[in-house]
Tab-separated table of C-alpha atoms and ligand atoms in Angstrom:
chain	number	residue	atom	x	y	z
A	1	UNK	CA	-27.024	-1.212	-0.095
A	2	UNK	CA	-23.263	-1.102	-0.749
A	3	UNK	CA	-21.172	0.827	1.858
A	4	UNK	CA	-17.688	1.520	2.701
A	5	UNK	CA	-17.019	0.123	6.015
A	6	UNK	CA	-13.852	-0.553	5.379
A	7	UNK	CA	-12.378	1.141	8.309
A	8	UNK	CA	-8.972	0.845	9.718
A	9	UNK	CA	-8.638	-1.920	12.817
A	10	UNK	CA	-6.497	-1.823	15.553
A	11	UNK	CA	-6.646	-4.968	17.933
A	12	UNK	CA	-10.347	-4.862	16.900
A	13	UNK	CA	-10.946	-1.820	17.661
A	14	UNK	CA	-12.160	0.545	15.192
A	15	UNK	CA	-9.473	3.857	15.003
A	16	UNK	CA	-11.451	5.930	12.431
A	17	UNK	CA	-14.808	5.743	11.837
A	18	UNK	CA	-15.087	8.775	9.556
A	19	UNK	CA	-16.070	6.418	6.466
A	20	UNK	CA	-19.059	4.957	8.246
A	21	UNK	CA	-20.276	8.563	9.459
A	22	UNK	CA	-20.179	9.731	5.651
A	23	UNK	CA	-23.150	6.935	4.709
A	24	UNK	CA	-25.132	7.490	7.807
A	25	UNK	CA	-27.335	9.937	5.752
A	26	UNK	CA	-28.041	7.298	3.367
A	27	UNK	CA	-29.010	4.966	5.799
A	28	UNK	CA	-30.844	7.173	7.880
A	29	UNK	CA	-32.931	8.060	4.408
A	30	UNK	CA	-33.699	4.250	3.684
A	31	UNK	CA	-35.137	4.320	7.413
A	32	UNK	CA	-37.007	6.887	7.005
A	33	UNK	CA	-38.778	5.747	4.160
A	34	UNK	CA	-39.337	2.420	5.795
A	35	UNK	CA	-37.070	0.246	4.000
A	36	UNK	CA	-35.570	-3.129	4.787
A	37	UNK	CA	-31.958	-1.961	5.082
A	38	UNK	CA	-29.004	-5.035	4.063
A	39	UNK	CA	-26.181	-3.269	3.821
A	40	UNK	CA	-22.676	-5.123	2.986
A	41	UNK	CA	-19.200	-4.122	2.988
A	42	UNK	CA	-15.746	-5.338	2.580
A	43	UNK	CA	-13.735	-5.016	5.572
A	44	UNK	CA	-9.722	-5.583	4.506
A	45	UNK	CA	-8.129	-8.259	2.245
A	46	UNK	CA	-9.348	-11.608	3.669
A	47	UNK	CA	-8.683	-14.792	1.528
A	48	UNK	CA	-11.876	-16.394	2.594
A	49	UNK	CA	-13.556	-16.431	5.951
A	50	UNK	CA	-11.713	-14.640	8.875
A	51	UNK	CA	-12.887	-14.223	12.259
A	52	UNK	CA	-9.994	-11.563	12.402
A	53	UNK	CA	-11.866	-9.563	9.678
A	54	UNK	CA	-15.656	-10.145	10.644
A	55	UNK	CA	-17.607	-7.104	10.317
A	56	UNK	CA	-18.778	-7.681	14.175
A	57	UNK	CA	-17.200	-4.463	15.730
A	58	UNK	CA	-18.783	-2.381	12.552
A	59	UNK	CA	-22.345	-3.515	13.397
A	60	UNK	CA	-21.736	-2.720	17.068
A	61	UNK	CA	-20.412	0.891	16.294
A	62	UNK	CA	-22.975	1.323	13.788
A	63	UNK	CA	-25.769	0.750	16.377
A	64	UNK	CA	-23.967	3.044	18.752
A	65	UNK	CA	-24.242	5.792	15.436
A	66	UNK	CA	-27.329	5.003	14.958
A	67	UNK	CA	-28.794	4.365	18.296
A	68	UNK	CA	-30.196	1.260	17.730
A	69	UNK	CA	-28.733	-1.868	17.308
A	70	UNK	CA	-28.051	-3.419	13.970
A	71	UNK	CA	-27.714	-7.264	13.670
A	72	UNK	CA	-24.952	-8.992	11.454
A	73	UNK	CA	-25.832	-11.579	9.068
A	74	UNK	CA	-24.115	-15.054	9.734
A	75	UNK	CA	-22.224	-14.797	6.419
A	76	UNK	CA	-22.972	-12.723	3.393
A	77	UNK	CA	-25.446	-15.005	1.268
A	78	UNK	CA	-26.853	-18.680	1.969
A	79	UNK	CA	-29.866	-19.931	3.439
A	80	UNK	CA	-29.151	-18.508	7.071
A	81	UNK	CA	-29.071	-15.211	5.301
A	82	UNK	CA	-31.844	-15.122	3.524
A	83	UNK	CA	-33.955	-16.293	6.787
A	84	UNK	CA	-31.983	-13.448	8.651
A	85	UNK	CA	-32.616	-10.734	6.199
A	86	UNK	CA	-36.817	-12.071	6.290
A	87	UNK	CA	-36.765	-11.050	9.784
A	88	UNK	CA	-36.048	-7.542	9.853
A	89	UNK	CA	-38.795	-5.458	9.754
A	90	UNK	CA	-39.668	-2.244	7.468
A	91	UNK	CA	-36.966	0.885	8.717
A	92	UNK	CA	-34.647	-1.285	10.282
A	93	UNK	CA	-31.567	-2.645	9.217
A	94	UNK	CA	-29.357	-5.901	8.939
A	95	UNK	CA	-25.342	-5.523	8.364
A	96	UNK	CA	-24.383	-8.916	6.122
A	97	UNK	CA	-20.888	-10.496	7.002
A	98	UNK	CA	-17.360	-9.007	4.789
A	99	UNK	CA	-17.909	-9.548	1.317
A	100	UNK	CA	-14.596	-10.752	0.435
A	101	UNK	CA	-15.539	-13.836	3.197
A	102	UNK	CA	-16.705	-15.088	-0.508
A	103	UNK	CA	-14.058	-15.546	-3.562
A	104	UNK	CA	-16.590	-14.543	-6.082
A	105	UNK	CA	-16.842	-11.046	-4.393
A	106	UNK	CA	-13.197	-9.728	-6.204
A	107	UNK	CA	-13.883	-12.553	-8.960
A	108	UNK	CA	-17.081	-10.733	-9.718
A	109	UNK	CA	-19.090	-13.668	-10.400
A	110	UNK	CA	-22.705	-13.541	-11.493
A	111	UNK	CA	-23.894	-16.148	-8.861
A	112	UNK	CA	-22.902	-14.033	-5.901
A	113	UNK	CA	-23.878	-10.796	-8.062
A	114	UNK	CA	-27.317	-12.694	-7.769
A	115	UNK	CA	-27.414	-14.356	-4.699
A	116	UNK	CA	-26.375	-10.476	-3.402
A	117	UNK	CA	-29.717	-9.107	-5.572
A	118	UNK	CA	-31.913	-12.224	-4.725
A	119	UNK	CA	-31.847	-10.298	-0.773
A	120	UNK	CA	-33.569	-6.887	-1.987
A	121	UNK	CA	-36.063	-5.276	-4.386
A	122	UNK	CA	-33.115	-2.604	-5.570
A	123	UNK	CA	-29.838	-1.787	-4.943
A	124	UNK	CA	-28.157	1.261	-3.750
A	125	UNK	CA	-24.422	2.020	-4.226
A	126	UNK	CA	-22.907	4.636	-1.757
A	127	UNK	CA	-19.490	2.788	-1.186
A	128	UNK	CA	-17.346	5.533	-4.047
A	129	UNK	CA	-14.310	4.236	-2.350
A	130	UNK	CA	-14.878	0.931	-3.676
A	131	UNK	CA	-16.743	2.438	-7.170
A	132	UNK	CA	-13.393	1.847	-9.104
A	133	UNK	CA	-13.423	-2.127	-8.512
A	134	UNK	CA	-16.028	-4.390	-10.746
A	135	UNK	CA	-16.864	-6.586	-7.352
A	136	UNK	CA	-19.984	-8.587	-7.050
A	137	UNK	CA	-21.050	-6.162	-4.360
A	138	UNK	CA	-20.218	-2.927	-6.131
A	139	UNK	CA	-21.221	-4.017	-9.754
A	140	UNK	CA	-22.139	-7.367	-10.758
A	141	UNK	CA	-25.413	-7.167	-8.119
A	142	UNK	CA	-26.855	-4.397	-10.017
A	143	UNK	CA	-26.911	-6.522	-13.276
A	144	UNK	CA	-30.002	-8.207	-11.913
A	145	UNK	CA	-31.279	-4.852	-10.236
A	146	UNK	CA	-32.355	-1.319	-10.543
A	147	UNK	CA	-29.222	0.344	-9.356
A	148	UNK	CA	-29.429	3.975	-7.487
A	149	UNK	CA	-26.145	6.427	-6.103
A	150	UNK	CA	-26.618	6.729	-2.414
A	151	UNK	CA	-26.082	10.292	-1.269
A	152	UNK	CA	-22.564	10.378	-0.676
A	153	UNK	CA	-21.583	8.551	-3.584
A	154	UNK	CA	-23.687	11.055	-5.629
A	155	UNK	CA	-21.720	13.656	-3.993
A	156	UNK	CA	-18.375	12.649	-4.269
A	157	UNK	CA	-19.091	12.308	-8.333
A	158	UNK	CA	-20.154	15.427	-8.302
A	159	UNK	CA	-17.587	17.472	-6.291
A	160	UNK	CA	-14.785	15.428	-8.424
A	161	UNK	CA	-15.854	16.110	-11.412
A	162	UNK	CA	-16.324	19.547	-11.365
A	163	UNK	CA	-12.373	19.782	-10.333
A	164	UNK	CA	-11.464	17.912	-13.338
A	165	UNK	CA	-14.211	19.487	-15.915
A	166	UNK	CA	-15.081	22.608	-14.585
A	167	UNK	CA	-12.316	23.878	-12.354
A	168	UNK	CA	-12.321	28.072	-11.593
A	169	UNK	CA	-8.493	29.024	-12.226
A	170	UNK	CA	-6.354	29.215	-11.256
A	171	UNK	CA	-6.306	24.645	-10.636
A	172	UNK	CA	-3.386	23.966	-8.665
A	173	UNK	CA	-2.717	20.441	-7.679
A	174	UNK	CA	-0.635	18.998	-5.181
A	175	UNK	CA	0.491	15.976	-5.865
A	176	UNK	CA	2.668	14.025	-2.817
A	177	UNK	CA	3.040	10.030	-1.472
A	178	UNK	CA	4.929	7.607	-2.193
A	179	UNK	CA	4.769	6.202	-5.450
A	180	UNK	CA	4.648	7.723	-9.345
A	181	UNK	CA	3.177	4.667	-10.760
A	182	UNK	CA	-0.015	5.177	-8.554
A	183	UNK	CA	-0.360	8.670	-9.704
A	184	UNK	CA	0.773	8.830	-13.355
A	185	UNK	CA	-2.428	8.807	-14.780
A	186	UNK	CA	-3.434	11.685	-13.337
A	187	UNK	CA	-0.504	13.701	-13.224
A	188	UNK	CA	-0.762	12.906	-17.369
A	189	UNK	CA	-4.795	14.441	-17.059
A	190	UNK	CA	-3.716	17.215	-15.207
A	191	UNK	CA	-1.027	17.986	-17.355
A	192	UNK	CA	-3.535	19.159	-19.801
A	193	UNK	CA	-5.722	20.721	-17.386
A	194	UNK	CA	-3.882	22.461	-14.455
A	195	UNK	CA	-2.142	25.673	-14.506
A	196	UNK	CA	0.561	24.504	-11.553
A	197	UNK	CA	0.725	21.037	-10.310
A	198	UNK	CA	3.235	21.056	-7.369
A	199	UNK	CA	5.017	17.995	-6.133
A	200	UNK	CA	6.391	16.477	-2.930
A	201	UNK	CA	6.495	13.604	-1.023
A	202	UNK	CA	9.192	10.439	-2.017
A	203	UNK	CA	7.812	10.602	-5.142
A	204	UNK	CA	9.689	13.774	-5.886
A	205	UNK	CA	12.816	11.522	-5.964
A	206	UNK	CA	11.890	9.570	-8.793
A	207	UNK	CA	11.883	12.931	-10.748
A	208	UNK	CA	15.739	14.046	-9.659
A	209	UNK	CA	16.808	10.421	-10.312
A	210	UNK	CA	15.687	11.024	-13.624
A	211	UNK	CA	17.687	14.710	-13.544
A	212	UNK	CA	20.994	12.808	-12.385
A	213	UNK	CA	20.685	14.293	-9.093
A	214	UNK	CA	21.893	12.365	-6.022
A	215	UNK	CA	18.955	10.873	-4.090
A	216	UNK	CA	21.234	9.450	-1.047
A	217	UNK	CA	19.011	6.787	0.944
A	218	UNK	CA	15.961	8.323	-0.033
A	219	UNK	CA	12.906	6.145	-1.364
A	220	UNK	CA	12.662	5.996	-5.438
A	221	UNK	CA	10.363	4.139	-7.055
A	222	UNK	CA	12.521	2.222	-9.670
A	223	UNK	CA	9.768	2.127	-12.206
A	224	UNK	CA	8.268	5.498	-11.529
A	225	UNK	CA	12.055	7.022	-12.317
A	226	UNK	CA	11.325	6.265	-16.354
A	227	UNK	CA	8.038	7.773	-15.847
A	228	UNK	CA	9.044	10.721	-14.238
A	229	UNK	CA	11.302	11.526	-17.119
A	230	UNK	CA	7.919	11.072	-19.725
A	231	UNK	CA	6.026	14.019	-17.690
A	232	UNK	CA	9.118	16.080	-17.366
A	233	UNK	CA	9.422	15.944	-21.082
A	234	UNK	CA	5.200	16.268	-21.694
A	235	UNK	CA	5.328	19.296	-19.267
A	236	UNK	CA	7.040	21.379	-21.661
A	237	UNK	CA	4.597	21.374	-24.192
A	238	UNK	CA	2.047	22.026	-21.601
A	239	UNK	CA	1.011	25.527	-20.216
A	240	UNK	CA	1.159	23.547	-16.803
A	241	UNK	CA	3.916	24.651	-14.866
A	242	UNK	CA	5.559	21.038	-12.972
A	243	UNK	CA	7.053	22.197	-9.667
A	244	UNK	CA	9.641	20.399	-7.105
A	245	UNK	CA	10.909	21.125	-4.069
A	246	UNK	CA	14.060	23.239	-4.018
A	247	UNK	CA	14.538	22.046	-0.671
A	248	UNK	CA	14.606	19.049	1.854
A	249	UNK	CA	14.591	17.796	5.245
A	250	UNK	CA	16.662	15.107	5.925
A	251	UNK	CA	17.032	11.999	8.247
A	252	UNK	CA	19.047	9.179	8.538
A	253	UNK	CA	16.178	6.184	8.595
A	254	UNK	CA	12.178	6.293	8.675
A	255	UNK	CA	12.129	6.843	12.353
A	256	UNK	CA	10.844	9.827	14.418
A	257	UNK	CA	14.270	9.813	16.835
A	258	UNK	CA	16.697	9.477	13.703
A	259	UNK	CA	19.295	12.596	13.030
A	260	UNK	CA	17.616	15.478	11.232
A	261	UNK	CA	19.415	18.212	9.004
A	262	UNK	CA	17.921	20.529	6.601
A	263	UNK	CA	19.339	20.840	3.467
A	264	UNK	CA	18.692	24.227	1.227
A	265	UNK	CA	18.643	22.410	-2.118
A	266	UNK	CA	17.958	18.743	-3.315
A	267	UNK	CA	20.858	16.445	-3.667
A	268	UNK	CA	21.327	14.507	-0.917
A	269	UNK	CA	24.343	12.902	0.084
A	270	UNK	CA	24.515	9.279	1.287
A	271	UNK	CA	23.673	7.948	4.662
A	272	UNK	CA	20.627	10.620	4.557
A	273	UNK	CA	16.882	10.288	2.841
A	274	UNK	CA	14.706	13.277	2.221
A	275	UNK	CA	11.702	12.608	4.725
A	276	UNK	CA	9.882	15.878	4.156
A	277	UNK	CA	10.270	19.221	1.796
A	278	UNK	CA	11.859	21.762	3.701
A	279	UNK	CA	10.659	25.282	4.776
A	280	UNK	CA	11.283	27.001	1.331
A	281	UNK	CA	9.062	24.452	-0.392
A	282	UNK	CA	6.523	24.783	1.839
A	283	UNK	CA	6.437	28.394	1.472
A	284	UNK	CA	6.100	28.623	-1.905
A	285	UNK	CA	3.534	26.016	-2.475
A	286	UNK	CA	1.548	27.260	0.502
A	287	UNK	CA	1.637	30.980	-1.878
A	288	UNK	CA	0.591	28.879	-4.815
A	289	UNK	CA	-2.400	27.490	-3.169
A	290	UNK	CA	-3.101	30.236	-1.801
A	291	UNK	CA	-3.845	32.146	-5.779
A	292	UNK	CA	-5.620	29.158	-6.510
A	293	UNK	CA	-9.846	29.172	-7.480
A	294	UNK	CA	-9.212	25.431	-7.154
A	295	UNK	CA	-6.727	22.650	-5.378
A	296	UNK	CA	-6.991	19.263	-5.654
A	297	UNK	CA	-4.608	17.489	-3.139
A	298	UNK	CA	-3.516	14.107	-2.834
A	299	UNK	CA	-0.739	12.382	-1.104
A	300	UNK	CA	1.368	14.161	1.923
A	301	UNK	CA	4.210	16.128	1.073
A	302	UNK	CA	6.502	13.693	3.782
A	303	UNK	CA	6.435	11.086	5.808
A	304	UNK	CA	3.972	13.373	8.003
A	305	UNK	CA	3.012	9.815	10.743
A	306	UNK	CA	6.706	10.709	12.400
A	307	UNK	CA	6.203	14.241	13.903
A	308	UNK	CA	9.773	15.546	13.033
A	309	UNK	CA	8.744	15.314	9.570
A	310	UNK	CA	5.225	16.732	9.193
A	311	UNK	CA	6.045	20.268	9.282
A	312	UNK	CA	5.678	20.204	5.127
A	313	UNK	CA	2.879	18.463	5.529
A	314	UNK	CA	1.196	20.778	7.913
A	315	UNK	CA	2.556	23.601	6.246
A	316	UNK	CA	0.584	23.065	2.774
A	317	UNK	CA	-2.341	21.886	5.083
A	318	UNK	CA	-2.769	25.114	6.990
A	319	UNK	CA	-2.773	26.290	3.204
A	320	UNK	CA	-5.280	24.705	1.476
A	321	UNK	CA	-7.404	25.359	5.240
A	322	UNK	CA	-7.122	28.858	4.707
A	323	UNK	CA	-7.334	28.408	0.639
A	324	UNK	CA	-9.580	31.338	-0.811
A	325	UNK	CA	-10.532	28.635	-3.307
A	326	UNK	CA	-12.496	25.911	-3.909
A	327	UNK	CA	-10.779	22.950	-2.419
A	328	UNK	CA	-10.876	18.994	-2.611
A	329	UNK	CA	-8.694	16.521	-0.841
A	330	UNK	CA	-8.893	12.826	-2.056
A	331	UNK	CA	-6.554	9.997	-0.647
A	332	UNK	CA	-5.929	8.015	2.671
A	333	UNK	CA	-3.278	9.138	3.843
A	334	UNK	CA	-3.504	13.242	3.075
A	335	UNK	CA	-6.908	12.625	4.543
A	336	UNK	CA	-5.541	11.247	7.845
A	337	UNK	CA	-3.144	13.823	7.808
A	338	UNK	CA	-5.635	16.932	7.333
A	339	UNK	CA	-7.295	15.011	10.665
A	340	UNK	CA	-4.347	14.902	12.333
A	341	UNK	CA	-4.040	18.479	12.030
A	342	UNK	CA	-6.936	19.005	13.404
A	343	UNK	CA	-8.213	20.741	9.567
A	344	UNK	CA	-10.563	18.275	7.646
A	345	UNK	CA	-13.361	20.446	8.297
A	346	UNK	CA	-11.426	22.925	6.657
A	347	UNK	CA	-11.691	22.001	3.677
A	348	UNK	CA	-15.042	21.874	0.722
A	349	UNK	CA	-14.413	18.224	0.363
A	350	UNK	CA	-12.953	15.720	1.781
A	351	UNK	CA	-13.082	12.365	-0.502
A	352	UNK	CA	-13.931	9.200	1.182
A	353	UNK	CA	-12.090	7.190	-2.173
A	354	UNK	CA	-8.099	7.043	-2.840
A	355	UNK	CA	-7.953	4.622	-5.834
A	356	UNK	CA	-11.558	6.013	-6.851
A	357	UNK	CA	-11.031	9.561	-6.687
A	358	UNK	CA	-7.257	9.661	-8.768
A	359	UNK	CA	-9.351	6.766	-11.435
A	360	UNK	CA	-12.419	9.232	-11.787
A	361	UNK	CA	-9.844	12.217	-11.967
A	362	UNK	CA	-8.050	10.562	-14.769
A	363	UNK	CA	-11.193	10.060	-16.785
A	364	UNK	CA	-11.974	6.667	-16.063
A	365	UNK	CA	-15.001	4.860	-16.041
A	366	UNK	CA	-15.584	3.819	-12.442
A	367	UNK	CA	-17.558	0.765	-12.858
A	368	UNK	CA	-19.738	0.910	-9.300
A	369	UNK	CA	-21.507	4.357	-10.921
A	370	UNK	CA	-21.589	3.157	-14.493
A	371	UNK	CA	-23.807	0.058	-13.289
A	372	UNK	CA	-26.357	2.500	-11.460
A	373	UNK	CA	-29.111	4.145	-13.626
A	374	UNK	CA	-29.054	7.298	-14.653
A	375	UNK	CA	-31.311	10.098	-13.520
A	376	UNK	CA	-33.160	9.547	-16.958
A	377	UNK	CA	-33.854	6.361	-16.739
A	378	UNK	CA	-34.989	6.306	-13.214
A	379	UNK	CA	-38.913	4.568	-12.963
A	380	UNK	CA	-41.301	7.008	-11.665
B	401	ADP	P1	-2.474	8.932	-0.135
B	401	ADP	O1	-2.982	7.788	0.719
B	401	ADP	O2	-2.881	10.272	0.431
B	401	ADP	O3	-2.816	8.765	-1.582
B	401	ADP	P2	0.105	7.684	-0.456
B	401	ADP	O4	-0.435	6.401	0.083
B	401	ADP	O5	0.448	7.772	-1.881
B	401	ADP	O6	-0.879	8.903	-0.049
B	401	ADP	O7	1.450	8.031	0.339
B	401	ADP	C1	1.508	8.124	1.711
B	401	ADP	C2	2.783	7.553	2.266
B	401	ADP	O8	3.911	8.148	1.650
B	401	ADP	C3	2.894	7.851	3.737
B	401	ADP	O9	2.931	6.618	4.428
B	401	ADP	C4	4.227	8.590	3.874
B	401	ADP	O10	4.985	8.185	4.985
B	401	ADP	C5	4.946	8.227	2.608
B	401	ADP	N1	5.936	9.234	2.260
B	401	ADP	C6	5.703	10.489	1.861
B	401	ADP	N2	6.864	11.132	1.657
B	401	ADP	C7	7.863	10.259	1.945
B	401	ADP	C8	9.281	10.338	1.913
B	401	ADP	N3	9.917	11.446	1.548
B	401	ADP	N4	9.982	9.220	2.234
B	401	ADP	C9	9.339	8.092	2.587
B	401	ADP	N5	8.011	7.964	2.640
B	401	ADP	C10	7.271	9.039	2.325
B	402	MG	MG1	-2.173	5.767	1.076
């Protein structure tokens, strides 16, 4: 079984372990029915083997989840492996090492694809946040296996994809972060598709560069500046309405003890950045989401980690909280900032996939759930 385990580390300490809760009822299920459990993960970006990235502290907090301890493999195929994984008995489980400890992992090559299937009678695929990459782990295993959706994955398909087939309307989307490029695909989807999309973050900049307004020290993405000027011009042949912010907070460096100013309008003046939309802003996209049947959110509205400049952030958080509307929140960082705010119960769904959930939102093919069977085709 494929998970995402690929939780953030600090000093080797795990600091959220909210991806790892959302497969224990996956796990739990494969206990229950009495299966031998390998689950693998990827665990960072390691070129190769690295002690600094070994999955060690995930199989100890896993056991502390699960209440009973789970083993880790001695590396993620091989000989030692395969004696490991012969071991474990029916209900229990066996973590194997980081999958990217192997270079055919991101190369996707068919020996570690079946080296991976050689361990188990089928494969399960609940890691969505890694469903968007064709990895041995997340695809090329299931070439040599029946592939099934665990339950989250399942899930997280499903609560997408009604937002971007089926959304009740009013769909507002809030769009924030740092960069265009990463989002342009689906801000070009939901240009056909929702009735406001709102944005914020630095990304906003790229936008008035493109309008000749003054962005001061502010962050623009050079490349995202020519895109910016493609959706302006798409937007108005859309019935989606493309909204900035009309005003800004402003420091003098990414730091939470730099000088602060507000400024009621958008061009900034040099020697200050726009860290955060200001209080009109909020206001007005926290009344837009508020008329919504649907909001999609990804990306925070400013740099929301340095307290003086979350209060947009929280602001369109409290929002979609209170939304009367179906609402879904996909990305890293506006997920970590909906738990910082103490909200991400607060909200219908909370997507465990950045990358994944903007690819699937833009109409791509994710190629860890086109590799799993469908429903039709599953054996009796
Ligand atoms: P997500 O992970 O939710 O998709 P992104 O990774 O695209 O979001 O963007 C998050 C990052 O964008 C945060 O680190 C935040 O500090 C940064 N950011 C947002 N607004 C600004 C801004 N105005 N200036 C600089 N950085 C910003
Ligand atoms: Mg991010």
């Amino acid at each position: 079984m494929r998970v995402d385990f690929n939780v953030p580390l600090e000093h080797g300490e795990i600091e959220d372990d909210a991806r790892m809760r959302a497969a224990l009822p996956t796990i739990e299920l494969l206990r229950e029915r009495g299966a031998v459990g390998v689950l693998c993960s990827h665990l960072g970006r390691p070129q190769g083997p690295d002690p600094g990235l070994s999955l060690a502290p995930v199989a100890r907090r896993l056991g502390e989840l699960l209440g009973s301890e789970v083993p880790l493999a001695p590396g993620v195929v091989g000989d030692e492996v395969s004696e490991r994984v012969k071991k474990v008995e029916a209900g229990q489980l066996i973590l194997l090492e980081n999958t990217r400890f192997e270079a055919g992992e991101t190369e996707n090559d068919p020996k570690l694809g079946a080296a991976l299937a050689a361990l188990g009678d089928l494969y399960v695929n609940d890691a969505f946040a890694a469903a968007h990459r064709a990895h041995a782990s997340t695809e090329g295993v299931a070439h040599h296996l029946h592939g099934y959706a665990g339950l989250l994955l399942e899930r997280e398909v499903r609560e997408l994809t009604a937002v971007r087939d089926a959304p009740e309307p009013p769909l507002v989307v809030l769009l924030g972060g740092a960069k265009v490029t990463d989002k342009i695909g689906a801000i070009d989807r939901f240009l056909d598709t929702a009735d406001r999309l709102l944005v914020g973050g630095a990304m906003c900049f790229a936008f008035f560069s493109h309008q000749g307004i003054a962005t001061g020290d502010s962050l623009v993405e050079e490349e995202g500046v020519e895109l910016a000027g493609r959706v302006l011009e798409r937007e108005r042949g859309s019935s989606c309405g493309l909204e900035l912010p009309v005003d800004l907070m402003l420091g003098r460096a990414f730091s939470a003890d730099t000088e602060r100013r507000e400024l009621d309008g958008v061009e900034v003046p040099d020697g200050w950045m726009g860290l955060d939309i200001g209080p009109r802003t909020a206001a007005a996209y926290a009344d837009a989401i508020a008329g919504a049947g649907t909001v999609f959110w990804n990306g925070p509205m400013g740099a929301f980690e340095l307290e003086p400049f979350a209060a947009g952030t929280r602001a369109v958080a409290e929002a979609v909280a209170t939304a009367r509307g179906r609402t879904v929140v996909g990305g890293g960082d506006s997920v970590a900032a909906l738990s910082r705010f103490g909200l991400a119960n607060e909200v219908d769904w909370l997507s465990t996939g950045g990358g994944a959930s903007l690819e699937l939102m833009e109409g791509r093919k994710l190629p860890g759930v086109e590799c799993l069977l469908e429903a039709s085709e599953v054996p009796a």
